[in-house]
Coordinates of C-alpha atoms in Angstrom, one line a residue:
M1103 CA 132.6 67.8 349.6
L1104 CA 131.6 70.7 347.3
A1105 CA 131.9 68.4 344.3
H1106 CA 129.4 65.9 345.7
P1107 CA 126.3 65.8 343.4
L1108 CA 123.9 66.3 346.3
V1109 CA 125.5 69.6 347.3
G1110 CA 123.7 72.5 345.8
G1111 CA 125.2 75.4 347.6
V1112 CA 127.1 76.9 350.6
I1113 CA 125.8 79.1 353.3
L1114 CA 128.4 81.4 354.9
F1115 CA 128.6 82.6 358.5
S1116 CA 130.7 85.1 360.4
R1117 CA 133.2 82.4 361.1
N1118 CA 133.9 82.3 357.3
Y1119 CA 134.6 86.0 357.0
E1120 CA 137.8 87.9 357.6
N1121 CA 137.7 90.9 355.3
P1122 CA 136.2 91.9 351.9
E1123 CA 139.3 90.7 349.9
Q1124 CA 139.2 87.3 351.6
L1125 CA 135.4 86.9 351.0
L1126 CA 135.8 87.7 347.3
E1127 CA 138.5 85.1 346.9
L1128 CA 136.5 82.6 348.9
T1129 CA 133.4 83.0 346.7
R1130 CA 135.5 82.9 343.5
S1131 CA 137.0 79.6 344.7
I1132 CA 133.6 78.1 345.6
H1133 CA 132.1 79.1 342.2
A1134 CA 135.1 77.5 340.4
V1135 CA 134.4 74.1 341.9
R1136 CA 131.5 73.2 339.7
S1137 CA 129.7 74.1 336.5
P1138 CA 127.0 75.3 336.8
P1139 CA 128.4 77.0 339.9
L1140 CA 127.1 76.3 343.4
L1141 CA 124.8 78.8 345.1
I1142 CA 126.5 80.9 347.8
A1143 CA 124.1 82.2 350.5
V1144 CA 124.2 84.1 353.7
D1145 CA 121.8 85.5 356.4
H1146 CA 122.5 89.3 356.0
E1147 CA 119.3 91.1 357.0
G1148 CA 120.8 93.9 359.1
G1149 CA 120.8 94.6 362.8
R1150 CA 121.8 91.6 364.8
V1151 CA 121.6 89.3 361.9
Q1152 CA 124.4 90.5 359.6
R1153 CA 127.3 88.1 359.1
F1154 CA 129.8 90.4 357.4
R1155 CA 130.4 93.7 359.3
S1156 CA 133.9 95.1 358.9
G1157 CA 134.1 96.5 355.4
F1158 CA 130.4 96.4 354.9
S1159 CA 127.7 99.0 355.5
R1160 CA 126.1 98.5 358.9
L1161 CA 122.5 97.9 358.0
P1162 CA 119.7 98.8 360.5
P1163 CA 117.2 96.2 361.8
A1164 CA 114.1 95.8 359.7
R1165 CA 112.0 97.3 362.5
R1166 CA 113.7 100.7 361.9
I1167 CA 112.2 100.8 358.4
G1168 CA 108.8 100.0 359.8
H1169 CA 109.1 102.9 362.3
L1170 CA 110.0 105.2 359.5
F1171 CA 106.9 104.0 357.6
D1172 CA 104.7 104.9 360.6
T1173 CA 105.9 108.5 360.5
D1174 CA 106.2 108.9 356.7
R1175 CA 104.7 106.2 354.4
A1176 CA 106.5 107.3 351.2
A1177 CA 109.9 107.5 353.0
G1178 CA 109.4 104.1 354.6
I1179 CA 108.7 102.5 351.2
A1180 CA 111.6 104.2 349.6
A1181 CA 113.9 103.2 352.5
A1182 CA 112.9 99.6 352.2
R1183 CA 113.8 99.6 348.5
T1184 CA 117.1 101.3 349.1
M1185 CA 118.1 99.0 352.0
G1186 CA 117.2 96.0 349.9
W1187 CA 119.4 97.3 347.1
L1188 CA 122.3 98.2 349.3
M1189 CA 122.4 94.9 351.1
A1190 CA 122.2 92.9 347.9
A1191 CA 124.6 95.1 345.9
E1192 CA 127.3 94.8 348.5
L1193 CA 127.0 91.1 348.7
R1194 CA 126.8 90.7 344.9
A1195 CA 130.0 92.8 344.6
H1196 CA 131.7 90.1 346.8
G1197 CA 130.3 87.2 344.8
V1198 CA 127.5 86.1 347.1
D1199 CA 124.4 84.9 345.2
L1200 CA 121.7 85.4 347.8
S1201 CA 120.8 86.6 351.2
F1202 CA 117.9 84.9 353.0
A1203 CA 115.8 88.1 353.2
P1204 CA 113.4 89.7 353.8
T1205 CA 111.9 88.5 357.1
V1206 CA 108.2 88.9 356.8
D1207 CA 107.1 87.4 360.2
L1208 CA 104.8 89.8 361.9
D1209 CA 106.0 91.6 365.0
Y1210 CA 103.6 90.3 367.6
G1211 CA 106.1 91.1 370.4
L1212 CA 106.2 87.5 371.5
N1213 CA 109.3 85.9 369.8
E1214 CA 112.7 87.2 370.9
A1215 CA 114.4 85.3 368.1
I1216 CA 112.4 87.5 365.6
G1217 CA 112.0 90.7 367.5
D1218 CA 113.4 93.7 365.6
R1219 CA 114.0 91.5 362.6
A1220 CA 110.3 91.9 361.7
L1221 CA 109.4 94.9 359.6
H1222 CA 106.1 95.7 361.3
P1223 CA 103.3 94.3 363.4
T1224 CA 100.6 94.6 360.7
A1225 CA 100.3 92.4 357.6
D1226 CA 99.5 95.3 355.2
V1227 CA 102.6 97.3 356.1
T1228 CA 104.8 94.3 356.2
G1229 CA 103.6 93.3 352.7
Q1230 CA 104.2 96.8 351.3
L1231 CA 107.7 97.1 352.8
A1232 CA 108.7 93.5 351.8
V1233 CA 107.7 94.0 348.2
S1234 CA 109.7 97.3 348.1
Y1235 CA 112.7 95.5 349.7
M1236 CA 112.5 92.7 347.2
L1237 CA 112.4 95.1 344.3
G1238 CA 115.6 96.7 345.6
M1239 CA 117.3 93.4 345.8
R1240 CA 116.2 92.6 342.3
E1241 CA 117.7 95.8 341.0
A1242 CA 121.0 94.7 342.5
G1243 CA 120.9 91.3 340.8
M1244 CA 119.7 89.2 343.8
A1245 CA 116.7 87.0 344.2
A1246 CA 114.7 87.5 347.5
T1247 CA 113.8 84.7 349.9
A1248 CA 110.9 85.5 352.2
K1249 CA 111.0 83.8 355.6
H1250 CA 109.9 82.1 357.9
F1251 CA 106.8 80.5 356.3
P1252 CA 104.0 80.3 357.4
G1253 CA 104.9 82.7 360.2
H1254 CA 107.2 82.7 363.2
G1255 CA 106.1 85.8 365.0
A1256 CA 103.2 84.4 367.1
V1257 CA 105.1 81.8 369.1
V1258 CA 107.4 82.2 372.1
A1259 CA 109.9 79.3 371.6
D1260 CA 113.1 79.8 369.7
S1261 CA 113.3 77.1 367.0
H1262 CA 117.1 77.1 367.3
V1263 CA 116.5 75.3 370.7
S1264 CA 113.1 73.8 370.7
L1265 CA 110.0 73.2 368.5
P1266 CA 107.6 76.2 368.6
V1267 CA 103.9 75.3 368.6
D1268 CA 101.2 77.5 367.1
R1269 CA 97.7 76.2 367.9
R1270 CA 95.9 78.4 365.4
A1271 CA 94.0 76.9 362.5
L1272 CA 94.6 78.0 358.9
P1273 CA 91.8 80.6 358.8
D1274 CA 93.4 82.3 361.8
L1275 CA 96.7 82.6 360.0
D1276 CA 95.4 84.9 357.3
A1277 CA 97.4 87.9 358.5
D1278 CA 100.6 85.9 358.7
L1279 CA 100.1 84.6 355.1
A1280 CA 99.1 88.0 353.6
P1281 CA 102.7 89.2 353.0
Y1282 CA 103.5 86.0 351.1
R1283 CA 100.4 86.5 348.9
R1284 CA 101.5 90.0 348.1
L1285 CA 105.1 89.0 347.4
I1286 CA 104.1 86.0 345.3
A1287 CA 101.9 88.3 343.2
N1288 CA 105.0 90.4 342.6
G1289 CA 107.2 87.4 341.5
L1290 CA 108.8 86.2 344.7
P1291 CA 111.6 83.8 343.8
G1292 CA 112.2 82.0 347.1
V1293 CA 110.7 81.0 350.5
M1294 CA 112.3 79.6 353.6
V1295 CA 110.1 77.3 355.6
A1296 CA 110.1 77.5 359.4
H1297 CA 110.5 74.7 361.9
I1298 CA 107.2 75.3 363.6
L1299 CA 104.4 72.9 364.5
L1300 CA 100.8 73.9 363.7
P1301 CA 98.9 70.8 365.0
A1302 CA 95.5 72.1 363.8
E1303 CA 96.7 71.5 360.3
D1304 CA 99.4 68.8 360.5
N1305 CA 101.4 66.7 363.0
S1306 CA 104.7 67.5 361.3
P1307 CA 106.6 70.8 361.5
A1308 CA 106.0 73.0 358.5
S1309 CA 109.5 72.4 357.1
L1310 CA 108.7 68.7 356.9
S1311 CA 105.0 69.0 355.9
A1312 CA 103.5 68.3 352.5
R1313 CA 100.3 69.9 353.8
W1314 CA 102.1 73.2 354.3
I1315 CA 104.5 73.1 351.3
R1316 CA 102.7 71.3 348.6
G1317 CA 99.3 72.2 349.9
V1318 CA 99.2 75.8 351.3
L1319 CA 102.3 77.3 349.7
R1320 CA 102.3 75.7 346.3
T1321 CA 98.6 75.1 345.7
D1322 CA 96.7 77.6 347.8
L1323 CA 99.2 80.5 347.3
N1324 CA 100.4 79.4 343.9
F1325 CA 104.0 79.8 344.7
Q1326 CA 106.3 78.7 341.8
G1327 CA 109.7 79.5 343.3
A1328 CA 112.3 77.7 345.3
V1329 CA 111.6 76.4 348.8
F1330 CA 114.5 76.3 351.3
T1331 CA 114.3 74.6 354.7
D1332 CA 115.6 76.4 357.8
D1333 CA 118.7 74.7 359.3
L1334 CA 117.8 71.0 359.7
S1335 CA 120.4 70.7 362.5
M1336 CA 118.4 73.1 364.7
G1337 CA 116.8 71.8 368.0
A1338 CA 113.3 72.3 366.7
V1339 CA 113.4 69.3 364.4
A1340 CA 115.6 67.1 366.6
A1341 CA 112.6 64.9 367.3
G1342 CA 112.0 64.4 363.5
G1343 CA 114.4 61.5 363.3
G1344 CA 118.1 61.4 362.4
I1345 CA 119.5 63.9 360.0
V1346 CA 119.0 61.6 357.0
E1347 CA 115.3 61.0 357.9
R1348 CA 114.8 64.8 358.4
C1349 CA 116.3 65.4 354.9
Q1350 CA 114.2 62.7 353.3
R1351 CA 111.0 64.1 354.9
A1352 CA 111.8 67.6 353.8
L1353 CA 112.4 66.5 350.2
A1354 CA 109.2 64.4 350.2
A1355 CA 107.3 67.5 351.6
G1356 CA 108.4 69.5 348.6
C1357 CA 111.5 71.4 349.7
D1358 CA 114.1 72.1 346.9
M1359 CA 117.2 72.9 349.1
L1360 CA 118.0 71.5 352.5
L1361 CA 120.2 73.5 354.9
V1362 CA 122.5 71.6 357.3
C1363 CA 124.5 74.4 358.7
N1364 CA 126.2 73.8 362.0
D1365 CA 126.9 70.1 362.4
P1366 CA 129.7 68.7 360.2
A1367 CA 128.9 65.1 361.2
S1368 CA 125.3 65.5 360.1
R1369 CA 126.4 67.0 356.8
A1370 CA 128.7 64.1 356.1
Q1371 CA 126.0 61.6 357.1
S1372 CA 123.4 63.2 354.9
L1373 CA 125.7 63.1 351.8
A1374 CA 126.6 59.5 352.4
N1375 CA 123.1 58.2 352.9
L1376 CA 120.5 60.5 351.4
K1377 CA 118.5 59.1 348.4
A1378 CA 117.5 62.0 346.2
P1379 CA 116.8 61.3 342.5
P1380 CA 117.2 64.2 340.1
D1381 CA 114.3 66.6 340.0
P1382 CA 114.5 68.8 336.9
A1383 CA 111.8 71.2 338.0
S1384 CA 113.4 71.7 341.4
Q1385 CA 116.8 72.3 339.7
L1386 CA 115.3 74.9 337.5
R1387 CA 113.8 76.7 340.4
L1388 CA 117.2 76.8 342.1
V1389 CA 118.9 78.0 338.9
R1390 CA 116.7 81.1 339.1
M1391 CA 118.2 81.9 342.6
R1392 CA 121.7 82.5 341.1
G1393 CA 123.0 86.0 341.4
Q1394 CA 122.8 88.2 338.2
E1395 CA 125.1 90.7 336.7
R1396 CA 127.0 92.7 339.4
Q1397 CA 129.1 95.8 339.9
S1398 CA 132.7 95.6 341.2
L1399 CA 133.1 97.0 344.7
G1400 CA 134.9 100.0 343.2
Q1401 CA 132.1 100.7 340.8
L1402 CA 129.5 100.3 343.5
R1403 CA 131.2 102.7 345.9
A1404 CA 131.7 105.3 343.1
S1405 CA 128.0 105.2 342.2
P1406 CA 125.5 108.0 343.2
A1407 CA 123.1 105.2 344.4
W1408 CA 125.6 104.0 347.0
S1409 CA 126.3 107.5 348.2
A1410 CA 122.5 108.1 348.6
A1411 CA 122.2 104.8 350.5
Q1412 CA 124.9 105.9 352.9
Q1413 CA 123.1 109.1 353.6
L1414 CA 120.0 107.2 354.3
L1415 CA 121.9 104.9 356.7
T1416 CA 123.0 107.9 358.7
R1417 CA 119.4 109.1 358.9
L1418 CA 118.1 105.7 359.9
G1419 CA 120.9 105.4 362.6
A1420 CA 119.5 108.4 364.4
A1421 CA 116.8 108.0 367.0
P1422 CA 113.3 107.9 365.4
S1423 CA 111.4 111.1 365.9
L1424 CA 108.5 111.1 368.4
S1425 CA 105.6 113.4 368.5
L1426 CA 102.9 113.4 371.2
T1427 CA 99.4 114.9 370.8
A1428 CA 96.9 115.5 373.5
E1429 CA 93.4 114.3 372.7
G1430 CA 90.3 115.7 374.4
A1431 CA 92.2 118.5 376.1

């Protein structure tokens, strides 16, 4: 299957992980299948979305970085960069090319599937922290992928199960799009598009919508990087036709890489029936997502930067400080 010309990469989950040695051998074997090698990806944000745990640093949820920013702006910015670097450096040491991070959905307190995965409730702080996190990833040799475009924080439904509907028009989404504007201005390499319906703009979910991908993302925001779908086997796009039709619609909308993660039958059906002529521009965008030069695990753990990151993890693991002031007393 990995040798099939339509396969561009592999996404790993906790079910694929036993220990660091096994992961390193797995990534080596996957990269050896093809030349140029397949992309190897994972969702490894920290908190409850961290696929590899034993043998890896236990990363805090993104919200913890936002809380630190609220008490000490400089410390929050620095922590975002360090956590981005640590996450990426450990994955690169094990041969993983990219983690789908950072999450830049705003924390409106509505969507439990997002929750503490969001950096902050405000667009300005989210943008600042996300850029710092991206720069940390870049230092470790990993390209960032911001998600979930155009914004998943203002809906209640979980797109793993059903299609979320956001009835706001484009002008009302300015805050949700602001972190993307800032990241794109700083060279954002990748974006993951959400399965979310915004009927004021289009009758297709954003992940299947040329209006959102070719129009808003590529034209209005001038994004030149790679576009990934969220998992096309999720319940949110079940009404978008069979898996092959969903894939064709996502490609036509402007997506570069299609994720079919948790349904082996759909994966086989897609590879057997999908019509996807070569797109050199798309292939070039994906080449830029490959992991860059990396340290070995031994080199990484012997470095002063890794030791400093571990000290920061200890501080972030402590309960955030709370100070109360009485006004008008």
